[in-house]
PDB file of N, CA and C in Angstrom:
ATOM      1  N   UNK A   2     -53.433  16.801  25.508  1.00 68.00           N
ATOM      2  CA  UNK A   2     -52.886  18.025  26.133  1.00 68.00           C
ATOM      3  C   UNK A   2     -53.907  19.163  26.068  1.00 68.00           C
ATOM      4  N   UNK A   3     -54.045  19.868  27.181  1.00 82.00           N
ATOM      5  CA  UNK A   3     -54.998  20.977  27.224  1.00 82.00           C
ATOM      6  C   UNK A   3     -54.463  22.185  26.472  1.00 82.00           C
ATOM      7  N   UNK A   4     -55.388  23.072  26.098  1.00 85.00           N
ATOM      8  CA  UNK A   4     -54.985  24.283  25.371  1.00 85.00           C
ATOM      9  C   UNK A   4     -54.071  25.145  26.231  1.00 85.00           C
ATOM     10  N   UNK A   5     -54.348  25.175  27.525  1.00 81.00           N
ATOM     11  CA  UNK A   5     -53.534  25.960  28.457  1.00 81.00           C
ATOM     12  C   UNK A   5     -52.124  25.379  28.493  1.00 81.00           C
ATOM     13  N   UNK A   6     -52.033  24.061  28.525  1.00 80.00           N
ATOM     14  CA  UNK A   6     -50.726  23.401  28.552  1.00 80.00           C
ATOM     15  C   UNK A   6     -49.968  23.669  27.264  1.00 80.00           C
ATOM     16  N   UNK A   7     -50.689  23.685  26.144  1.00 75.00           N
ATOM     17  CA  UNK A   7     -50.065  23.970  24.850  1.00 75.00           C
ATOM     18  C   UNK A   7     -49.510  25.384  24.859  1.00 75.00           C
ATOM     19  N   UNK A   8     -50.262  26.320  25.410  1.00 79.00           N
ATOM     20  CA  UNK A   8     -49.804  27.717  25.482  1.00 79.00           C
ATOM     21  C   UNK A   8     -48.548  27.803  26.340  1.00 79.00           C
ATOM     22  N   UNK A   9     -48.532  27.051  27.428  1.00 76.00           N
ATOM     23  CA  UNK A   9     -47.361  27.042  28.296  1.00 76.00           C
ATOM     24  C   UNK A   9     -46.188  26.364  27.592  1.00 76.00           C
ATOM     25  N   UNK A  10     -46.518  25.397  26.752  1.00 73.00           N
ATOM     26  CA  UNK A  10     -45.483  24.688  26.011  1.00 73.00           C
ATOM     27  C   UNK A  10     -44.824  25.613  25.001  1.00 73.00           C
ATOM     28  N   UNK A  11     -45.650  26.491  24.433  1.00 70.00           N
ATOM     29  CA  UNK A  11     -45.133  27.466  23.473  1.00 70.00           C
ATOM     30  C   UNK A  11     -44.719  28.737  24.205  1.00 70.00           C
ATOM     31  N   UNK A  12     -43.837  28.563  25.147  1.00 67.00           N
ATOM     32  CA  UNK A  12     -43.406  29.702  25.953  1.00 67.00           C
ATOM     33  C   UNK A  12     -42.453  30.577  25.163  1.00 67.00           C
ATOM     34  N   UNK A  13     -41.482  29.924  24.545  1.00 70.00           N
ATOM     35  CA  UNK A  13     -40.530  30.693  23.739  1.00 70.00           C
ATOM     36  C   UNK A  13     -40.229  29.909  22.468  1.00 70.00           C
ATOM     37  N   UNK A  14     -41.005  30.222  21.443  1.00 69.00           N
ATOM     38  CA  UNK A  14     -40.843  29.518  20.177  1.00 69.00           C
ATOM     39  C   UNK A  14     -40.372  30.475  19.103  1.00 69.00           C
ATOM     40  N   UNK A  15     -39.143  30.306  18.711  1.00 72.00           N
ATOM     41  CA  UNK A  15     -38.570  31.205  17.696  1.00 72.00           C
ATOM     42  C   UNK A  15     -38.387  30.451  16.378  1.00 72.00           C
ATOM     43  N   UNK A  16     -38.773  31.097  15.272  1.00 70.00           N
ATOM     44  CA  UNK A  16     -38.628  30.474  13.956  1.00 70.00           C
ATOM     45  C   UNK A  16     -37.158  30.329  13.553  1.00 70.00           C
ATOM     46  N   UNK A  17     -36.905  29.422  12.640  1.00 67.00           N
ATOM     47  CA  UNK A  17     -35.528  29.185  12.226  1.00 67.00           C
ATOM     48  C   UNK A  17     -34.989  30.400  11.500  1.00 67.00           C
TER      49      UNK A  17
END
């Protein structure tokens, strides 16, 4: 997976 794709993957990541 590309870094750009990873950034897009982490679009909305909220901690528990």
